[in-house]
Short mmCIF file of C-alpha atoms in Angstrom, two decimals:
data_model
loop_
_atom_site.label_atom_id
_atom_site.label_comp_id
_atom_site.label_asym_id
_atom_site.label_seq_id
_atom_site.Cartn_x
_atom_site.Cartn_y
_atom_site.Cartn_z
CA MET A 12 -33.53 -20.72 -21.29
CA ALA A 13 -32.42 -23.30 -18.70
CA GLU A 14 -32.58 -22.44 -15.58
CA PRO A 15 -29.42 -20.60 -13.11
CA GLU A 16 -27.88 -22.60 -11.76
CA PHE A 17 -25.91 -20.77 -9.33
CA ASP A 18 -28.22 -17.27 -7.45
CA LEU A 19 -24.43 -16.21 -8.10
CA PHE A 20 -20.71 -16.77 -10.39
CA ILE A 21 -17.31 -15.18 -7.93
CA ILE A 22 -14.52 -14.59 -10.12
CA GLY A 23 -11.53 -14.61 -8.92
CA ALA A 24 -9.94 -16.61 -6.02
CA GLY A 25 -8.32 -13.62 -3.46
CA PRO A 26 -9.35 -12.55 -0.61
CA THR A 27 -11.85 -10.52 -1.33
CA GLY A 28 -13.77 -13.65 -3.68
CA TYR A 29 -12.41 -16.27 -2.02
CA GLY A 30 -14.64 -13.96 1.76
CA THR A 31 -17.44 -13.08 -0.17
CA PHE A 32 -17.85 -17.43 -1.70
CA LEU A 33 -17.89 -17.61 2.34
CA THR A 34 -20.55 -14.93 4.00
CA ALA A 35 -22.16 -15.44 0.41
CA THR A 36 -22.76 -19.42 1.08
CA ALA A 37 -23.42 -19.11 5.53
CA CYS A 38 -25.89 -16.73 4.02
CA GLY A 39 -27.96 -18.81 2.20
CA LEU A 40 -26.57 -17.66 -2.13
CA LYS A 41 -26.47 -20.56 -4.46
CA THR A 42 -22.54 -19.94 -4.73
CA ALA A 43 -19.61 -21.22 -6.99
CA LEU A 44 -15.93 -19.95 -7.23
CA ALA A 45 -13.70 -19.58 -10.40
CA ASP A 46 -10.29 -18.75 -10.50
CA LYS A 47 -7.35 -18.88 -13.04
CA GLY A 48 -5.14 -21.18 -10.82
CA LEU A 49 -5.52 -22.61 -7.65
CA VAL A 50 -7.31 -20.02 -5.27
CA GLY A 51 -5.38 -17.70 -3.15
CA GLN A 52 -2.10 -19.18 -5.72
CA ASP A 53 -2.88 -16.01 -8.02
CA GLY A 54 -2.09 -12.19 -7.59
CA ALA A 55 -1.18 -10.13 -5.01
CA ASN A 56 -2.81 -12.69 -2.13
CA ASN A 57 0.78 -14.86 -2.97
CA ALA A 58 2.73 -11.99 -2.68
CA THR A 59 1.60 -10.61 0.26
CA MET A 60 3.58 -10.01 3.24
CA LYS A 61 1.27 -11.74 5.48
CA MET A 62 0.50 -9.43 8.34
CA ILE A 63 -2.75 -9.02 9.24
CA GLN A 64 -2.29 -5.17 10.52
CA PRO A 65 -4.49 -2.25 11.21
CA GLY A 66 -1.67 -0.82 9.94
CA SER A 67 0.35 1.83 12.20
CA LYS A 68 1.82 3.96 8.62
CA TYR A 69 -2.02 4.34 8.46
CA VAL A 70 -3.15 7.04 11.67
CA ARG A 71 -1.11 9.79 9.85
CA THR A 72 -3.68 9.85 7.04
CA ASP A 73 -6.73 7.32 8.12
CA LEU A 74 -7.70 6.87 11.04
CA GLU A 75 -11.23 5.59 10.39
CA MET A 76 -10.36 3.03 8.18
CA VAL A 77 -7.39 2.05 11.35
CA ARG A 78 -10.70 1.57 13.22
CA ASP A 79 -13.02 -0.64 10.88
CA ASP A 80 -9.53 -2.70 9.96
CA ALA A 81 -8.97 -3.47 13.59
CA VAL A 82 -12.08 -4.04 14.56
CA ASP A 83 -11.75 -7.07 11.59
CA CYS A 84 -8.50 -7.77 13.09
CA GLY A 85 -9.88 -8.18 16.12
CA LEU A 86 -12.70 -10.55 14.77
CA LEU A 87 -10.61 -12.92 12.75
CA LYS A 88 -8.28 -12.91 15.32
CA THR A 89 -11.41 -14.42 17.17
CA ILE A 90 -12.43 -16.61 14.13
CA GLY A 91 -8.96 -17.66 12.61
CA GLY A 92 -8.27 -18.37 16.25
CA LYS A 93 -4.62 -20.70 15.50
CA LEU A 94 -4.14 -19.35 11.56
CA LEU A 95 -2.37 -15.77 13.39
CA GLY A 96 0.24 -15.85 15.23
CA ARG A 97 1.21 -13.17 16.74
CA GLN A 98 4.17 -11.27 15.71
CA ARG A 99 6.66 -9.26 17.61
CA PHE A 100 7.85 -5.72 15.81
CA ILE A 101 10.68 -3.07 16.38
CA LEU A 102 10.08 -0.37 15.18
CA PRO A 103 14.27 1.73 15.94
CA ILE A 104 14.73 5.18 15.62
CA PHE A 105 17.62 5.75 13.78
CA LYS A 106 20.21 9.33 14.08
CA ASN A 107 20.21 9.51 11.11
CA TYR A 108 16.28 9.81 10.32
CA GLY A 109 14.80 12.87 8.97
CA PHE A 110 11.96 14.25 11.07
CA PRO A 111 9.93 14.09 13.38
CA LEU A 112 11.35 9.80 12.14
CA ASN A 113 14.36 10.81 15.10
CA GLU A 114 12.58 11.70 17.39
CA PRO A 115 11.13 9.40 20.43
CA LEU A 116 9.18 11.61 21.93
CA VAL A 117 6.99 11.96 18.33
CA MET A 118 7.19 8.12 17.76
CA GLY A 119 6.53 7.71 20.87
CA ALA A 120 2.91 10.59 20.81
CA TYR A 121 2.11 8.37 16.93
CA PHE A 122 2.23 4.49 18.95
CA ASP A 123 0.16 5.94 21.88
CA VAL A 124 -2.69 6.57 19.13
CA TYR A 125 -2.03 3.76 17.13
CA ASP A 126 -2.52 1.76 20.88
CA ARG A 127 -6.47 2.66 20.60
CA PHE A 128 -6.91 0.99 17.64
CA SER A 129 -4.46 -2.05 18.41
CA ARG A 130 -5.78 -2.81 21.16
CA ILE A 131 -9.20 -3.30 19.25
CA ALA A 132 -7.30 -5.92 17.45
CA LEU A 133 -6.66 -7.93 20.68
CA HIS A 134 -2.58 -6.39 21.37
CA PRO A 135 -1.09 -4.78 24.45
CA PRO A 136 0.37 -1.53 24.49
CA HIS A 137 3.85 -0.60 22.34
CA LYS A 138 6.62 -0.08 24.74
CA MET A 139 8.40 2.46 24.39
CA LEU A 140 12.64 1.10 24.38
CA SER A 141 16.05 2.53 25.05
CA ALA A 142 19.29 2.12 22.07
CA GLU A 143 20.32 -0.66 24.91
CA GLU A 144 17.52 -1.89 24.57
CA VAL A 145 16.79 -2.87 21.01
CA LYS A 146 20.41 -3.74 20.86
CA LYS A 147 20.22 -6.39 22.65
CA LEU A 148 16.75 -7.13 21.02
CA GLU A 149 18.77 -7.66 17.32
CA PRO A 150 21.26 -7.05 17.47
CA SER A 151 22.30 -7.16 13.97
CA LEU A 152 20.66 -3.73 13.70
CA ALA A 153 23.73 -0.42 12.76
CA ASP A 154 25.12 1.24 16.35
CA ASN A 155 23.60 5.05 15.24
CA ILE A 156 20.61 4.68 17.57
CA TRP A 157 18.53 6.48 19.79
CA GLY A 158 15.46 4.07 20.71
CA GLY A 159 12.62 2.18 19.80
CA VAL A 160 9.52 0.51 19.85
CA SER A 161 8.14 -1.93 20.48
CA PHE A 162 4.64 -3.05 19.72
CA ASP A 163 2.52 -6.41 18.51
CA GLU A 164 0.91 -7.73 15.15
CA TRP A 165 -0.89 -10.72 13.73
CA VAL A 166 -0.07 -13.05 10.80
CA THR A 167 -0.99 -15.31 8.34
CA ASN A 168 0.14 -18.34 6.20
CA PRO A 169 -2.36 -16.37 3.22
CA LEU A 170 -2.88 -19.94 1.48
CA GLU A 171 -4.21 -21.45 4.42
CA LEU A 172 -6.62 -18.96 5.37
CA ALA A 173 -7.50 -18.94 2.05
CA SER A 174 -8.29 -22.27 2.51
CA ALA A 175 -10.31 -22.57 5.58
CA CYS A 176 -12.51 -19.45 3.98
CA VAL A 177 -12.82 -22.06 0.92
CA ASN A 178 -13.30 -25.10 3.05
CA LEU A 179 -16.15 -23.76 5.02
CA GLY A 180 -17.93 -22.42 2.11
CA LYS A 181 -17.83 -25.69 0.24
CA GLN A 182 -19.68 -27.43 3.58
CA PHE A 183 -22.25 -24.20 3.67
CA GLY A 184 -22.93 -25.83 -0.27
CA GLY A 185 -21.13 -23.66 -2.38
CA VAL A 186 -18.69 -25.43 -5.40
CA VAL A 187 -14.97 -24.22 -5.69
CA MET A 188 -13.73 -24.56 -9.94
CA GLU A 189 -10.16 -24.31 -9.50
CA ASN A 190 -7.96 -23.70 -13.16
CA SER A 191 -10.78 -22.77 -14.74
CA ARG A 192 -10.32 -19.17 -16.58
CA VAL A 193 -13.00 -16.52 -17.60
CA ILE A 194 -12.84 -16.55 -21.35
CA GLY A 195 -16.87 -14.78 -22.93
CA PHE A 196 -19.66 -14.72 -21.31
CA ARG A 197 -23.25 -14.80 -22.36
CA THR A 198 -25.00 -11.99 -22.21
CA GLU A 199 -29.03 -11.00 -23.48
CA LYS A 200 -30.68 -7.17 -24.49
CA THR A 201 -33.30 -6.81 -21.78
CA SER A 202 -35.84 -3.45 -21.42
CA ASP A 203 -33.93 -2.80 -17.33
CA GLY A 204 -30.06 -3.13 -19.63
CA LEU A 205 -27.62 -6.59 -20.24
CA LEU A 206 -28.19 -8.74 -18.20
CA ILE A 207 -24.57 -11.61 -18.20
CA ARG A 208 -26.93 -15.09 -18.23
CA SER A 209 -23.45 -16.87 -18.00
CA ALA A 210 -20.04 -17.17 -18.29
CA ILE A 211 -17.49 -19.44 -20.34
CA LEU A 212 -14.65 -21.47 -19.45
CA GLN A 213 -11.59 -22.26 -19.54
CA GLU A 214 -11.17 -25.21 -17.55
CA ARG A 215 -8.31 -28.77 -18.59
CA SER A 216 -10.81 -30.55 -19.51
CA GLY A 217 -12.31 -28.28 -21.86
CA VAL A 218 -14.35 -25.90 -22.16
CA THR A 219 -17.87 -25.04 -20.18
CA GLU A 220 -20.14 -22.27 -19.36
CA VAL A 221 -22.02 -21.75 -16.22
CA ARG A 222 -25.78 -20.02 -15.64
CA ALA A 223 -25.94 -17.30 -12.52
CA ARG A 224 -28.31 -15.03 -11.27
CA TYR A 225 -25.63 -12.19 -10.54
CA PHE A 226 -22.14 -12.16 -10.84
CA ALA A 227 -19.36 -10.63 -8.91
CA ASN A 228 -16.57 -9.59 -10.02
CA THR A 229 -12.83 -10.18 -8.23
CA ALA A 230 -10.21 -10.65 -10.22
CA GLY A 231 -8.35 -7.61 -8.35
CA ALA A 232 -5.99 -6.08 -10.83
CA TRP A 233 -7.14 -8.23 -13.63
CA ALA A 234 -11.03 -7.10 -13.09
CA PRO A 235 -10.49 -4.93 -15.67
CA GLN A 236 -10.17 -7.50 -18.61
CA ILE A 237 -13.08 -9.31 -17.48
CA VAL A 238 -15.45 -6.75 -17.81
CA SER A 239 -14.02 -5.93 -21.19
CA MET A 240 -15.39 -8.77 -22.61
CA ILE A 241 -18.62 -7.56 -21.68
CA VAL A 242 -18.06 -4.37 -22.59
CA PRO A 243 -15.22 -2.96 -24.09
CA LYS A 244 -15.83 0.52 -22.88
CA HIS A 245 -16.07 0.72 -19.90
CA SER A 246 -16.34 2.81 -16.43
CA LEU A 247 -13.60 0.64 -14.06
CA LYS A 248 -10.84 2.15 -13.08
CA LEU A 249 -7.18 0.99 -10.89
CA ARG A 250 -4.67 2.68 -10.16
CA PRO A 251 -2.68 -1.20 -9.89
CA THR A 252 0.56 -0.51 -7.46
CA LYS A 253 3.36 -3.19 -7.97
CA GLY A 254 4.76 -4.60 -4.84
CA THR A 255 7.51 -7.21 -4.71
CA SER A 256 9.99 -8.54 -1.64
CA MET A 257 12.43 -10.90 -1.52
CA VAL A 258 13.85 -14.18 0.51
CA VAL A 259 17.24 -13.85 1.57
CA ASN A 260 18.93 -17.21 2.84
CA LYS A 261 19.69 -16.47 6.50
CA ARG A 262 17.51 -15.22 9.68
CA LEU A 263 18.84 -11.47 9.61
CA THR A 264 16.58 -10.90 12.93
CA ASP A 265 14.29 -12.46 16.20
CA HIS A 266 11.68 -10.08 15.68
CA ALA A 267 9.47 -8.53 13.38
CA VAL A 268 11.51 -5.31 12.08
CA ILE A 269 10.56 -1.86 10.32
CA LEU A 270 12.34 -0.21 8.92
CA PHE A 271 12.18 3.25 6.31
CA GLY A 272 13.91 4.26 3.41
CA SER A 273 15.27 6.93 1.97
CA SER A 274 12.06 8.59 1.62
CA GLY A 275 9.82 7.93 4.62
CA GLU A 276 9.16 4.52 3.45
CA TYR A 277 9.18 1.26 4.99
CA LEU A 278 9.18 -1.52 4.71
CA ALA A 279 9.45 -4.35 6.85
CA LEU A 280 11.73 -7.30 7.45
CA LEU A 281 9.99 -10.44 8.76
CA PRO A 282 12.59 -13.30 10.44
CA GLU A 283 10.49 -17.14 8.37
CA GLY A 284 12.99 -20.05 9.94
CA LYS A 285 16.57 -19.62 8.62
CA THR A 286 14.80 -17.22 6.69
CA THR A 287 14.48 -13.72 6.23
CA LEU A 288 11.44 -12.10 3.95
CA ILE A 289 12.23 -8.34 2.97
CA GLY A 290 10.12 -6.00 2.06
CA PRO A 291 7.05 -4.76 0.03
CA THR A 292 8.75 -1.82 -2.44
CA ASN A 293 5.42 0.16 -3.98
CA PHE A 294 5.76 0.93 -7.17
CA ASP A 295 3.32 2.15 -10.10
CA VAL A 296 4.02 -0.42 -13.19
CA PRO A 297 3.35 0.45 -17.16
CA PRO A 298 -0.24 0.95 -19.15
CA GLU A 299 0.48 -2.15 -20.61
CA VAL A 300 0.88 -4.47 -17.10
CA ALA A 301 -1.73 -2.86 -16.33
CA GLN A 302 -4.23 -4.32 -19.44
CA ASN A 303 -2.58 -7.39 -19.20
CA PRO A 304 -1.04 -8.29 -15.25
CA ASP A 305 -0.23 -12.01 -16.45
CA LEU A 306 2.95 -9.02 -17.49
CA LEU A 307 4.38 -8.66 -14.58
CA LYS A 308 7.40 -10.05 -12.98
CA PRO A 309 9.62 -8.91 -9.99
CA GLU A 310 12.55 -6.20 -12.07
CA PHE A 311 16.62 -5.94 -10.81
CA PHE A 312 15.81 -2.24 -9.53
CA GLU A 313 13.08 -3.45 -6.51
CA THR A 314 15.17 -6.79 -5.14
CA GLU A 315 18.49 -3.74 -5.01
CA TYR A 316 16.63 -1.57 -3.23
CA LEU A 317 15.12 -3.78 -0.98
CA ARG A 318 18.83 -4.71 -0.33
CA LEU A 319 20.79 -1.55 -0.25
CA THR A 320 17.53 0.12 1.45
CA ALA A 321 18.13 -3.44 4.35
CA ASN A 322 21.31 -3.03 4.15
CA ARG A 323 21.51 0.57 4.92
CA HIS A 324 20.38 -0.32 8.71
CA LEU A 325 22.19 -3.53 8.93
CA ASN A 326 25.27 -4.05 10.82
CA PRO A 327 27.95 -4.61 8.85
CA ASN A 328 28.40 -8.27 9.66
CA PHE A 329 24.97 -8.70 8.21
CA SER A 330 24.95 -7.47 5.12
CA ILE A 331 22.89 -9.22 2.13
CA ASN A 332 24.86 -9.46 -1.27
CA ARG A 333 22.50 -10.40 -4.27
CA ASN A 334 23.44 -14.36 -4.43
CA GLU A 335 21.95 -14.61 -0.49
CA ILE A 336 18.55 -13.90 -2.51
CA ILE A 337 17.19 -17.19 -2.38
CA ARG A 338 13.33 -15.94 -4.12
CA THR A 339 10.72 -13.44 -4.78
CA ARG A 340 7.83 -12.57 -4.97
CA CYS A 341 5.69 -10.37 -6.65
CA GLY A 342 1.48 -8.85 -6.35
CA LEU A 343 -0.14 -5.95 -8.54
CA ARG A 344 -2.69 -4.10 -5.36
CA PRO A 345 -5.90 -3.09 -7.60
CA GLN A 346 -5.92 -0.12 -5.79
CA LEU A 347 -9.48 2.45 -5.70
CA PRO A 348 -7.79 4.76 -8.83
CA HIS A 349 -5.71 8.20 -6.76
CA GLU A 350 -4.25 11.08 -8.81
CA GLY A 351 -0.89 12.57 -7.61
CA VAL A 352 -0.83 10.76 -4.85
CA ASN A 353 2.20 9.18 -4.43
CA PRO A 354 2.47 4.89 -4.54
CA TYR A 355 3.42 4.78 -1.38
CA ASP A 356 0.93 7.56 0.00
CA ILE A 357 -2.03 5.44 -1.82
CA ILE A 358 -5.03 4.84 0.80
CA HIS A 359 -5.72 0.99 1.44
CA ARG A 360 -9.97 2.19 0.28
CA PHE A 361 -11.83 -0.15 -1.52
CA GLY A 362 -14.95 0.31 -3.14
CA ASN A 363 -18.47 -2.28 -4.99
CA PHE A 364 -19.00 -0.71 -8.44
CA ASP A 365 -22.56 -1.85 -10.06
CA HIS A 366 -22.03 -1.46 -13.90
CA ASP A 367 -25.27 -0.75 -14.18
CA VAL A 368 -23.68 2.59 -14.73
CA ASP A 369 -22.17 0.02 -18.35
CA GLY A 370 -25.71 -0.56 -19.06
CA ILE A 371 -25.00 -3.84 -17.39
CA ILE A 372 -28.01 -4.69 -15.08
CA ASN A 373 -26.41 -8.00 -12.89
CA LEU A 374 -22.41 -7.34 -12.25
CA ILE A 375 -20.59 -5.92 -9.22
CA SER A 376 -17.22 -4.99 -9.20
CA ALA A 377 -15.32 -5.20 -5.89
CA ILE A 378 -11.56 -3.16 -6.05
CA GLY A 379 -8.94 -1.77 -3.83
CA GLY A 380 -8.48 -3.05 -0.02
CA LYS A 381 -5.63 -4.89 1.39
CA LEU A 382 -5.78 -8.82 3.50
CA SER A 383 -6.99 -7.81 7.07
CA LEU A 384 -9.89 -6.12 4.93
CA TRP A 385 -11.61 -9.00 3.84
CA ILE A 386 -14.78 -9.66 6.42
CA ARG A 387 -15.66 -6.40 5.83
CA MET A 388 -14.84 -6.15 1.67
CA SER A 389 -17.12 -9.49 1.49
CA LYS A 390 -19.64 -8.58 3.94
CA GLU A 391 -20.46 -5.32 2.27
CA LEU A 392 -20.26 -7.22 -1.53
CA THR A 393 -22.46 -10.04 -0.59
CA GLU A 394 -25.06 -7.62 1.02
CA LEU A 395 -25.46 -5.45 -2.70
CA ILE A 396 -26.28 -8.63 -3.66
CA CYS A 397 -28.37 -9.28 -0.96
CA GLU A 398 -30.48 -6.92 -2.14
CA LYS A 399 -29.55 -6.95 -5.73
CA LEU A 400 -31.27 -10.27 -5.41
CA ASP A 401 -34.12 -10.07 -2.73
CA PHE A 402 -32.76 -12.13 -0.90
CA PRO A 403 -32.49 -11.91 2.88
CA PHE A 404 -28.98 -11.14 3.45
CA GLU A 405 -28.19 -12.81 7.26
CA TRP A 406 -24.25 -12.51 7.88
CA ARG A 407 -23.03 -14.98 9.77
CA THR A 408 -19.76 -15.45 9.18
CA PRO A 409 -18.95 -13.54 12.79
CA TYR A 410 -19.74 -16.97 13.92
CA VAL A 411 -17.81 -19.35 11.66
CA ARG A 412 -14.81 -21.26 13.54
CA LEU A 413 -12.11 -21.13 10.48
CA ASP A 414 -9.75 -23.41 12.22
CA GLY A 415 -11.56 -26.27 12.60
CA ASN A 416 -14.98 -27.67 11.95
CA CYS A 417 -17.72 -26.83 13.97
CA PRO A 418 -19.63 -24.04 11.73
CA THR A 419 -20.82 -21.36 14.40
CA ALA A 420 -18.26 -20.62 17.63
CA GLY A 421 -19.20 -17.28 19.38
CA THR A 422 -18.08 -13.58 18.07
CA VAL A 423 -16.82 -10.36 18.98
CA ASN A 424 -19.42 -7.86 20.30
CA LEU A 425 -18.25 -6.10 17.83
CA CYS A 426 -20.70 -2.63 18.71
CA THR A 427 -18.51 -2.56 21.29
CA HIS A 428 -15.19 -2.65 19.64
CA SER A 429 -16.77 0.25 16.60
CA CYS A 430 -17.00 2.88 19.44
CA SER A 431 -14.25 1.87 22.04
CA PHE A 432 -12.78 5.93 20.45
CA PRO A 433 -15.89 7.10 18.79
CA LEU A 434 -14.08 8.97 15.46
CA ASP A 435 -17.58 10.74 14.61
CA SER A 436 -18.02 12.33 17.92
CA TYR A 437 -14.49 13.43 18.14
CA LYS A 438 -15.01 15.17 14.54
CA LYS A 439 -18.02 16.97 15.55
CA ARG A 440 -16.64 18.51 19.29
CA ARG A 441 -14.05 19.37 17.44
CA GLY A 442 -15.05 20.78 15.28
CA LEU A 443 -14.21 18.84 12.54
CA LYS A 444 -15.12 18.99 8.75
CA SER A 445 -12.57 16.73 6.77
CA GLY A 446 -11.06 13.34 7.73
CA ARG A 447 -7.09 14.98 7.94
CA GLU A 448 -8.03 18.05 10.22
CA LEU A 449 -8.19 14.27 12.62
CA GLU A 450 -5.49 12.75 11.50
CA LYS A 451 -3.57 16.20 13.22
CA ALA A 452 -6.15 16.76 16.43
CA VAL A 453 -6.06 13.65 16.97
CA TYR A 454 -2.46 12.99 17.31
CA MET A 455 -1.17 16.36 18.46
CA THR A 456 -3.91 16.29 21.42
CA ALA A 457 -1.48 12.67 21.65
CA LEU A 458 1.64 14.44 22.05
CA GLY A 459 0.66 17.75 23.26
CA LYS A 460 0.60 15.12 26.41
CA ARG A 461 4.30 13.66 25.92
CA ILE A 462 5.70 16.82 25.91
CA LYS A 463 3.81 17.60 28.96
CA ALA A 464 5.53 14.46 30.60
CA ASN A 465 8.62 14.75 29.67
CA LEU A 466 8.61 18.64 30.40
CA VAL A 467 12.84 18.97 29.97
CA LEU A 468 13.01 17.99 25.77
CA ALA A 469 10.07 20.41 25.54
CA LYS A 470 11.96 22.74 24.08
CA SER A 471 13.79 21.53 21.62
CA ILE A 472 10.88 19.45 20.51
CA LEU A 473 8.30 22.51 20.39
CA LYS A 474 11.76 23.57 18.06
CA SER A 475 11.28 21.31 16.03
CA LEU A 476 7.86 21.32 15.68
CA LYS A 477 7.93 25.14 14.13
CA ASN A 478 9.93 24.51 11.84
CA SER A 479 8.78 20.55 10.47
CA GLU A 480 4.35 20.47 10.75
CA PRO A 481 4.57 16.30 11.98
CA ASP A 482 3.00 14.86 8.74
CA PHE A 483 4.56 11.81 7.70
CA ALA A 484 3.39 11.47 4.41
CA LYS A 485 6.30 14.64 3.98
CA LYS A 486 9.31 12.91 2.66
CA GLU A 487 11.77 13.95 4.86
CA ALA A 488 13.51 10.59 6.10
CA ARG A 489 17.14 11.11 4.90
CA CYS A 490 19.44 7.85 5.44
#
């Protein structure tokens, strides 16, 4: 039997794939990355809203993920430099939002909590705005506004970010195979289980075979299909959700604007030159699309939902007509399986699935996550693979520079940033058992401070709290 050409063969060049390619090559593994299309241009990566953010919406549900995400955002800005640009966001508070989205005091407390994490991502604190300030900043918005919040997030061009990671990985000796679709595997039965010897690829020039010691399945929504080529029945389960966005041929806002739909789901308006990107949706997909993501396409009801939701909060002079939609973007998020959870409430956690349980001894699938978590996802995946290969792991990603040719650069102090809001000790000190208790305790503490500072409003706020628990996951908002 011929010796393997590579230590690691990565299938799928989305954020986890190209991130693992960079991490593994920098670590010293002889690595190849293959994708059925071009790097970063298929699947969810190409349909992303371009935001690199801890995610203010997750403050209500998963503070630990927000903290980890904030650390990654700060690190990515440090190594990414000009690949990440600062974007000012405006969150207007409309009078016809349901509680608590329509209450500036409550929203202020919410962002007091978020500030603890956004500063880790290298952002300044939020600022509360009056109705007049919101209208001055964004005259295209409707008039029924109480006030608003302004805060900053990072945005990036996902294709440029993917290209930067791959090019640096090539400098470390990695090999990239674009337009190379995996169509099968050669395996061998051993006493320990099924050993993958090689992947069979369909390229433009014909069929080729690549031998490797270990295989990483980072194919996103296509990941179950890859495993099915080896064992038809396996344990890898996903809950793919569909994200659709659209671009209209006019600039609606000067800043990014966050709006809420009729059930409390959020929607972003991002200015792009003379156009505006609007989205995303978040819907489950039918079984046939989950089984074959190539069938995915945007649908009329999705763009109509985006258009009508935006129009509900825009001045009639700025309303969007269907003929102003110039293109749509659509992708599948390879979410971890969540039972009985609304798609808008799914947490973007990630996981590495070792297929030892399926009898395959040299395959791991990485699923879940989001664009701003690719550094952490690729680190954990590469570290696990190095352990399997008995190869010393060295994490060099914090020392690279993605916006230049220098292979080493200064880095962020990860330990200091991780501990700037010590959630574990906070949870232990308060005797909190679950994550949900943690989110509620932190939020209510911040709200209490806001109320003490605004005694004139305390009576009305406490009355609202008594009748409606401040849980953003509840579907009480009405537009």
